[in-house]
Amino acid sequence: MSRFDQEITRHYVSAGTNSRDLDARRVARAVFVRDTVRALYDADKKFGIDPADNGSLAELVDAAEEHLEHIATDVSQRSVMAPPNPGGDTE
């Protein structure tokens, strides 16, 4: 694995680690993916890379947006359906 891959992986894994809530970490990772793909797409546009090459990146941006929306919806539905148990998972 290259140094760059290791750095990206480290950032992905650490996204949301400041939260103890697993759902918050899932959302933070989805935001990281979306923002990373969008940054690549925006950089291509800014530096004038052939727009024909941007098609797949544009599709990835859309997919990342949909993924984030799906994760956020899942998290919000679960938080409404199952309120947090202050005593932990044991009953």
JSON list of C-alpha atoms in Angstrom, two decimals:
[
{"chain": "A", "resi": 1, "resn": "MET", "atom": "CA", "xyz": [0.00, 0.00, 0.00]},
{"chain": "A", "resi": 2, "resn": "SER", "atom": "CA", "xyz": [1.41, 3.39, -0.96]},
{"chain": "A", "resi": 3, "resn": "ARG", "atom": "CA", "xyz": [1.98, 6.15, 1.55]},
{"chain": "A", "resi": 4, "resn": "PHE", "atom": "CA", "xyz": [-0.86, 8.17, -0.02]},
{"chain": "A", "resi": 5, "resn": "ASP", "atom": "CA", "xyz": [-3.25, 5.19, 0.29]},
{"chain": "A", "resi": 6, "resn": "GLN", "atom": "CA", "xyz": [-2.24, 4.77, 3.91]},
{"chain": "A", "resi": 7, "resn": "GLU", "atom": "CA", "xyz": [-2.89, 8.46, 4.62]},
{"chain": "A", "resi": 8, "resn": "ILE", "atom": "CA", "xyz": [-6.33, 8.38, 2.97]},
{"chain": "A", "resi": 9, "resn": "THR", "atom": "CA", "xyz": [-7.18, 5.17, 4.83]},
{"chain": "A", "resi": 10, "resn": "ARG", "atom": "CA", "xyz": [-6.08, 6.73, 8.13]},
{"chain": "A", "resi": 11, "resn": "HIS", "atom": "CA", "xyz": [-8.30, 9.77, 7.54]},
{"chain": "A", "resi": 12, "resn": "TYR", "atom": "CA", "xyz": [-11.24, 7.56, 6.60]},
{"chain": "A", "resi": 13, "resn": "VAL", "atom": "CA", "xyz": [-10.84, 5.32, 9.65]},
{"chain": "A", "resi": 14, "resn": "SER", "atom": "CA", "xyz": [-10.40, 8.28, 11.99]},
{"chain": "A", "resi": 15, "resn": "ALA", "atom": "CA", "xyz": [-13.48, 10.11, 10.65]},
{"chain": "A", "resi": 16, "resn": "GLY", "atom": "CA", "xyz": [-15.89, 10.46, 13.51]},
{"chain": "A", "resi": 17, "resn": "THR", "atom": "CA", "xyz": [-13.66, 8.87, 16.14]},
{"chain": "A", "resi": 18, "resn": "ASN", "atom": "CA", "xyz": [-14.32, 11.82, 18.40]},
{"chain": "A", "resi": 19, "resn": "SER", "atom": "CA", "xyz": [-17.83, 10.42, 18.82]},
{"chain": "A", "resi": 20, "resn": "ARG", "atom": "CA", "xyz": [-18.62, 7.31, 20.83]},
{"chain": "A", "resi": 21, "resn": "ASP", "atom": "CA", "xyz": [-21.81, 6.83, 18.80]},
{"chain": "A", "resi": 22, "resn": "LEU", "atom": "CA", "xyz": [-21.35, 4.31, 15.98]},
{"chain": "A", "resi": 23, "resn": "ASP", "atom": "CA", "xyz": [-24.03, 6.02, 13.88]},
{"chain": "A", "resi": 24, "resn": "ALA", "atom": "CA", "xyz": [-22.26, 9.37, 14.13]},
{"chain": "A", "resi": 25, "resn": "ARG", "atom": "CA", "xyz": [-19.07, 7.70, 12.93]},
{"chain": "A", "resi": 26, "resn": "ARG", "atom": "CA", "xyz": [-20.92, 6.14, 9.98]},
{"chain": "A", "resi": 27, "resn": "VAL", "atom": "CA", "xyz": [-22.22, 9.57, 8.96]},
{"chain": "A", "resi": 28, "resn": "ALA", "atom": "CA", "xyz": [-18.76, 11.15, 9.41]},
{"chain": "A", "resi": 29, "resn": "ARG", "atom": "CA", "xyz": [-17.20, 8.51, 7.15]},
{"chain": "A", "resi": 30, "resn": "ALA", "atom": "CA", "xyz": [-19.89, 9.01, 4.51]},
{"chain": "A", "resi": 31, "resn": "VAL", "atom": "CA", "xyz": [-19.24, 12.77, 4.63]},
{"chain": "A", "resi": 32, "resn": "PHE", "atom": "CA", "xyz": [-15.49, 12.11, 4.26]},
{"chain": "A", "resi": 33, "resn": "VAL", "atom": "CA", "xyz": [-16.08, 9.97, 1.16]},
{"chain": "A", "resi": 34, "resn": "ARG", "atom": "CA", "xyz": [-18.42, 12.53, -0.38]},
{"chain": "A", "resi": 35, "resn": "ASP", "atom": "CA", "xyz": [-16.09, 15.44, 0.30]},
{"chain": "A", "resi": 36, "resn": "THR", "atom": "CA", "xyz": [-13.03, 13.57, -1.02]},
{"chain": "A", "resi": 37, "resn": "VAL", "atom": "CA", "xyz": [-14.71, 12.62, -4.30]},
{"chain": "A", "resi": 38, "resn": "ARG", "atom": "CA", "xyz": [-16.17, 16.12, -4.69]},
{"chain": "A", "resi": 39, "resn": "ALA", "atom": "CA", "xyz": [-12.73, 17.68, -4.11]},
{"chain": "A", "resi": 40, "resn": "LEU", "atom": "CA", "xyz": [-11.25, 15.53, -6.88]},
{"chain": "A", "resi": 41, "resn": "TYR", "atom": "CA", "xyz": [-14.06, 16.44, -9.26]},
{"chain": "A", "resi": 42, "resn": "ASP", "atom": "CA", "xyz": [-13.80, 20.17, -8.45]},
{"chain": "A", "resi": 43, "resn": "ALA", "atom": "CA", "xyz": [-10.01, 20.07, -8.92]},
{"chain": "A", "resi": 44, "resn": "ASP", "atom": "CA", "xyz": [-10.43, 18.50, -12.36]},
{"chain": "A", "resi": 45, "resn": "LYS", "atom": "CA", "xyz": [-12.85, 21.24, -13.36]},
{"chain": "A", "resi": 46, "resn": "LYS", "atom": "CA", "xyz": [-10.65, 23.99, -11.92]},
{"chain": "A", "resi": 47, "resn": "PHE", "atom": "CA", "xyz": [-7.56, 22.83, -13.77]},
{"chain": "A", "resi": 48, "resn": "GLY", "atom": "CA", "xyz": [-9.39, 22.24, -17.03]},
{"chain": "A", "resi": 49, "resn": "ILE", "atom": "CA", "xyz": [-9.05, 18.49, -17.25]},
{"chain": "A", "resi": 50, "resn": "ASP", "atom": "CA", "xyz": [-11.11, 17.20, -20.16]},
{"chain": "A", "resi": 51, "resn": "PRO", "atom": "CA", "xyz": [-14.80, 17.34, -19.15]},
{"chain": "A", "resi": 52, "resn": "ALA", "atom": "CA", "xyz": [-15.36, 13.99, -20.89]},
{"chain": "A", "resi": 53, "resn": "ASP", "atom": "CA", "xyz": [-13.12, 12.44, -18.24]},
{"chain": "A", "resi": 54, "resn": "ASN", "atom": "CA", "xyz": [-15.26, 13.97, -15.48]},
{"chain": "A", "resi": 55, "resn": "GLY", "atom": "CA", "xyz": [-18.27, 11.80, -16.24]},
{"chain": "A", "resi": 56, "resn": "SER", "atom": "CA", "xyz": [-17.24, 8.98, -13.97]},
{"chain": "A", "resi": 57, "resn": "LEU", "atom": "CA", "xyz": [-16.22, 11.39, -11.19]},
{"chain": "A", "resi": 58, "resn": "ALA", "atom": "CA", "xyz": [-19.57, 13.17, -11.49]},
{"chain": "A", "resi": 59, "resn": "GLU", "atom": "CA", "xyz": [-21.28, 9.81, -11.13]},
{"chain": "A", "resi": 60, "resn": "LEU", "atom": "CA", "xyz": [-19.14, 9.06, -8.08]},
{"chain": "A", "resi": 61, "resn": "VAL", "atom": "CA", "xyz": [-20.11, 12.41, -6.53]},
{"chain": "A", "resi": 62, "resn": "ASP", "atom": "CA", "xyz": [-23.78, 11.55, -7.09]},
{"chain": "A", "resi": 63, "resn": "ALA", "atom": "CA", "xyz": [-23.28, 8.07, -5.63]},
{"chain": "A", "resi": 64, "resn": "ALA", "atom": "CA", "xyz": [-21.48, 9.52, -2.59]},
{"chain": "A", "resi": 65, "resn": "GLU", "atom": "CA", "xyz": [-24.36, 11.98, -2.07]},
{"chain": "A", "resi": 66, "resn": "GLU", "atom": "CA", "xyz": [-26.88, 9.14, -2.26]},
{"chain": "A", "resi": 67, "resn": "HIS", "atom": "CA", "xyz": [-24.78, 7.03, 0.13]},
{"chain": "A", "resi": 68, "resn": "LEU", "atom": "CA", "xyz": [-24.61, 9.88, 2.65]},
{"chain": "A", "resi": 69, "resn": "GLU", "atom": "CA", "xyz": [-28.36, 10.45, 2.36]},
{"chain": "A", "resi": 70, "resn": "HIS", "atom": "CA", "xyz": [-29.02, 6.73, 2.86]},
{"chain": "A", "resi": 71, "resn": "ILE", "atom": "CA", "xyz": [-26.76, 6.56, 5.93]},
{"chain": "A", "resi": 72, "resn": "ALA", "atom": "CA", "xyz": [-28.29, 9.72, 7.42]},
{"chain": "A", "resi": 73, "resn": "THR", "atom": "CA", "xyz": [-31.83, 8.43, 6.84]},
{"chain": "A", "resi": 74, "resn": "ASP", "atom": "CA", "xyz": [-30.98, 5.05, 8.36]},
{"chain": "A", "resi": 75, "resn": "VAL", "atom": "CA", "xyz": [-29.40, 6.73, 11.38]},
{"chain": "A", "resi": 76, "resn": "SER", "atom": "CA", "xyz": [-32.34, 9.09, 11.92]},
{"chain": "A", "resi": 77, "resn": "GLN", "atom": "CA", "xyz": [-34.90, 6.27, 11.58]},
{"chain": "A", "resi": 78, "resn": "ARG", "atom": "CA", "xyz": [-33.04, 4.09, 14.06]},
{"chain": "A", "resi": 79, "resn": "SER", "atom": "CA", "xyz": [-32.72, 6.94, 16.56]},
{"chain": "A", "resi": 80, "resn": "VAL", "atom": "CA", "xyz": [-36.49, 7.52, 16.40]},
{"chain": "A", "resi": 81, "resn": "MET", "atom": "CA", "xyz": [-37.34, 3.82, 16.61]},
{"chain": "A", "resi": 82, "resn": "ALA", "atom": "CA", "xyz": [-34.93, 2.91, 19.40]},
{"chain": "A", "resi": 83, "resn": "PRO", "atom": "CA", "xyz": [-34.15, 5.62, 21.93]},
{"chain": "A", "resi": 84, "resn": "PRO", "atom": "CA", "xyz": [-30.68, 5.32, 23.46]},
{"chain": "A", "resi": 85, "resn": "ASN", "atom": "CA", "xyz": [-30.38, 3.12, 26.53]},
{"chain": "A", "resi": 86, "resn": "PRO", "atom": "CA", "xyz": [-28.39, 5.07, 29.13]},
{"chain": "A", "resi": 87, "resn": "GLY", "atom": "CA", "xyz": [-27.41, 1.79, 30.79]},
{"chain": "A", "resi": 88, "resn": "GLY", "atom": "CA", "xyz": [-25.79, 0.40, 27.65]},
{"chain": "A", "resi": 89, "resn": "ASP", "atom": "CA", "xyz": [-26.85, -2.57, 25.58]},
{"chain": "A", "resi": 90, "resn": "THR", "atom": "CA", "xyz": [-27.64, -4.82, 28.54]},
{"chain": "A", "resi": 91, "resn": "GLU", "atom": "CA", "xyz": [-31.07, -4.77, 30.05]}
]
